[in-house]
CSV table of C-alpha atoms in Angstrom, one decimal:
chain,number,residue,atom,x,y,z
A,124,MET,CA,0.0,0.0,0.0
A,125,ASP,CA,1.4,3.4,-0.9
A,126,ARG,CA,-1.5,5.7,0.1
A,127,PHE,CA,-2.5,7.1,3.5
A,128,LEU,CA,-5.9,5.5,4.1
A,129,SER,CA,-8.4,5.1,6.9
A,130,ASN,CA,-8.3,6.8,10.3
A,131,THR,CA,-7.5,6.0,13.8
A,132,VAL,CA,-7.3,7.7,17.3
A,133,SER,CA,-4.2,7.4,19.5
A,134,ARG,CA,-3.5,8.7,23.1
A,135,ILE,CA,-0.7,11.2,23.7
A,136,ASP,CA,1.8,9.9,26.3
A,137,ALA,CA,3.1,11.8,29.4
A,138,LYS,CA,6.0,13.2,27.3
A,139,GLY,CA,3.6,14.7,24.7
A,140,ARG,CA,4.3,12.0,22.1
A,141,VAL,CA,1.9,10.0,20.0
A,142,SER,CA,2.4,6.8,18.0
A,143,VAL,CA,1.8,7.3,14.2
A,144,PRO,CA,-0.4,4.4,13.1
A,145,ALA,CA,1.6,1.4,11.8
A,146,HIS,CA,0.1,1.5,8.3
A,147,PHE,CA,0.9,5.2,8.0
A,148,ARG,CA,4.5,4.5,9.1
A,149,ALA,CA,4.7,1.8,6.4
A,150,VAL,CA,3.7,4.3,3.8
A,151,VAL,CA,6.3,6.8,5.2
A,152,GLN,CA,9.0,4.1,4.9
A,153,LYS,CA,8.0,3.0,1.4
A,154,ARG,CA,8.1,6.6,0.2
A,155,GLY,CA,11.5,7.1,1.8
A,156,TYR,CA,10.6,10.0,4.0
A,157,SER,CA,13.3,10.8,6.5
A,158,GLU,CA,11.1,13.7,8.0
A,159,LEU,CA,7.5,14.7,7.9
A,160,TYR,CA,6.4,18.3,7.3
A,161,ALA,CA,3.1,19.5,8.8
A,162,LEU,CA,1.2,22.5,7.5
A,163,ARG,CA,-1.7,24.2,9.2
A,164,CYS,CA,-4.9,23.8,7.1
A,165,LEU,CA,-6.2,27.2,6.1
A,166,ASP,CA,-9.8,26.5,6.7
A,167,LEU,CA,-9.9,23.6,9.2
A,168,PRO,CA,-8.5,22.9,12.7
A,169,ALA,CA,-6.2,20.2,11.3
A,170,MET,CA,-2.6,19.7,10.1
A,171,ASP,CA,-1.7,18.4,6.7
A,172,VAL,CA,1.3,16.0,7.1
A,173,GLY,CA,3.5,14.5,4.4
A,174,GLY,CA,7.0,14.4,2.9
A,175,LEU,CA,8.8,16.8,0.8
A,176,ASP,CA,6.4,15.9,-2.1
A,177,LEU,CA,3.7,17.8,-0.1
A,178,LEU,CA,5.8,20.9,-0.2
A,179,ASP,CA,6.6,20.2,-3.9
A,180,ARG,CA,2.8,20.3,-4.6
A,181,TYR,CA,2.5,23.8,-3.0
A,182,GLU,CA,5.7,25.1,-4.7
A,183,GLN,CA,4.5,24.1,-8.1
A,184,ARG,CA,1.3,26.2,-7.5
A,185,ILE,CA,3.4,29.1,-6.2
A,186,ALA,CA,5.5,29.0,-9.4
A,187,LEU,CA,2.4,29.8,-11.4
A,188,GLU,CA,2.0,33.1,-9.5
A,189,ASP,CA,3.6,36.5,-10.3
A,190,PRO,CA,6.5,36.6,-7.8
A,191,PHE,CA,5.9,40.3,-7.4
A,192,LEU,CA,2.3,40.0,-6.2
A,193,GLN,CA,1.1,39.5,-2.7
A,194,THR,CA,-0.5,36.2,-3.5
A,195,ALA,CA,2.8,34.5,-4.2
A,196,ASP,CA,4.3,36.0,-1.0
A,197,ASP,CA,1.3,34.8,1.0
A,198,MET,CA,1.5,31.3,-0.4
A,199,SER,CA,5.2,31.1,0.2
A,200,PHE,CA,4.6,32.2,3.9
A,201,PHE,CA,1.9,29.5,4.2
A,202,CYS,CA,4.0,26.6,2.9
A,203,HIS,CA,7.5,27.6,4.0
A,204,GLY,CA,7.0,29.6,7.2
A,205,ASP,CA,3.7,28.4,8.7
A,206,GLY,CA,4.5,24.7,9.2
A,207,THR,CA,6.8,22.5,11.2
A,208,PHE,CA,9.0,19.4,10.7
A,209,LEU,CA,8.0,16.3,12.6
A,210,LYS,CA,10.6,13.7,13.3
A,211,LEU,CA,9.6,10.1,13.9
A,212,ASP,CA,11.5,8.6,16.8
A,213,GLN,CA,12.7,4.9,16.8
A,214,ASP,CA,9.4,3.8,18.1
A,215,GLY,CA,7.3,5.6,15.4
A,216,ARG,CA,6.2,8.5,17.6
A,217,ILE,CA,5.9,12.2,16.9
A,218,THR,CA,5.7,15.1,19.4
A,219,MET,CA,2.6,17.1,19.7
A,220,SER,CA,4.1,20.6,19.9
A,221,ASP,CA,2.3,23.7,21.1
A,222,PHE,CA,2.2,24.8,17.5
A,223,ILE,CA,0.1,21.8,16.5
A,224,ARG,CA,-2.0,21.8,19.7
A,225,GLU,CA,-2.9,25.5,19.4
A,226,HIS,CA,-4.2,25.1,15.8
A,227,THR,CA,-6.0,21.8,16.2
A,228,GLY,CA,-7.3,21.9,19.8
A,229,ILE,CA,-5.6,18.6,20.5
A,230,SER,CA,-5.2,17.7,24.2
A,231,ALA,CA,-5.1,14.0,25.1
A,232,GLU,CA,-5.8,12.2,21.9
A,233,VAL,CA,-5.0,12.5,18.2
A,234,ALA,CA,-7.0,11.4,15.2
A,235,PHE,CA,-4.9,10.4,12.2
A,236,VAL,CA,-6.8,10.7,8.9
A,237,GLY,CA,-5.6,9.3,5.6
A,238,ARG,CA,-6.0,11.7,2.6
A,239,GLY,CA,-4.3,9.6,-0.1
A,240,ASN,CA,-0.9,11.3,-0.7
A,241,PHE,CA,-0.8,12.9,2.7
A,242,PHE,CA,-2.5,12.5,6.1
A,243,GLN,CA,-4.1,14.9,8.6
A,244,ILE,CA,-3.8,15.3,12.4
A,245,TRP,CA,-7.1,16.3,14.1
A,246,GLU,CA,-8.6,16.6,17.6
A,247,PRO,CA,-11.0,13.6,17.5
A,248,GLY,CA,-14.2,15.5,18.4
A,249,ARG,CA,-13.5,18.2,15.8
A,250,LEU,CA,-12.9,15.4,13.2
A,251,ALA,CA,-16.2,13.8,14.1
A,252,ALA,CA,-18.0,17.0,13.5
A,253,TYR,CA,-16.2,17.7,10.2
A,254,GLY,CA,-17.0,14.1,9.1
A,255,ALA,CA,-20.7,14.6,9.7
A,256,GLN,CA,-20.7,17.9,7.8
A,257,ALA,CA,-18.8,16.4,4.9
A,258,ARG,CA,-21.2,13.4,4.6
A,259,ALA,CA,-24.2,15.8,4.8
A,260,ARG,CA,-22.7,17.9,2.0
A,261,LEU,CA,-22.0,14.8,-0.2
A,262,LEU,CA,-25.5,13.5,0.4
A,263,GLN,CA,-27.0,16.9,-0.7
A,264,LEU,CA,-24.9,16.6,-3.9
A,265,ARG,CA,-26.1,13.1,-4.5
A,266,GLN,CA,-29.7,14.1,-4.0
A,267,GLY,CA,-29.3,17.2,-6.3
A,268,THR,CA,-30.2,19.6,-3.5
A,269,LYS,CA,-28.4,22.8,-2.4
A,270,PRO,CA,-27.3,23.3,1.2
A,271,GLY,CA,-30.3,24.0,3.4
A,272,GLU,CA,-32.9,22.6,0.8
A,273,ARG,CA,-34.9,19.5,1.4
A,274,PRO,CA,-35.0,16.8,-1.3
A,275,GLU,CA,-38.4,16.5,-3.0
């Protein structure tokens, strides 16, 4: 398997570390990541986590912008200056820093969510709420209704 799939919740230990799920670690190893990079989601209380290919994806988008405009500068700040490196220890754990906790609201448990080429870190309650909203939006699309409308 070479994709981050599924989700799981893990407890944070007394030293502020949490075990990355074994199947996520297997993907990290298969892809040859020596470090992980975590970016704050712009519109969600979650962190996007991946290898340098995650940064590559953002940098390709930045390269399409005029380097003299504010958009390119904002995008560069977002992907280069508003994230953090995560180092897996020998037991497959990462540290939940204040930077991550403040953005996500994580306290005692961490939800890991596969997103294909990357994964996300969430506070479990916030993930549950987001999941319910996402399913409701998809159901509305399937039923051909707009948000707030009832199917006929």
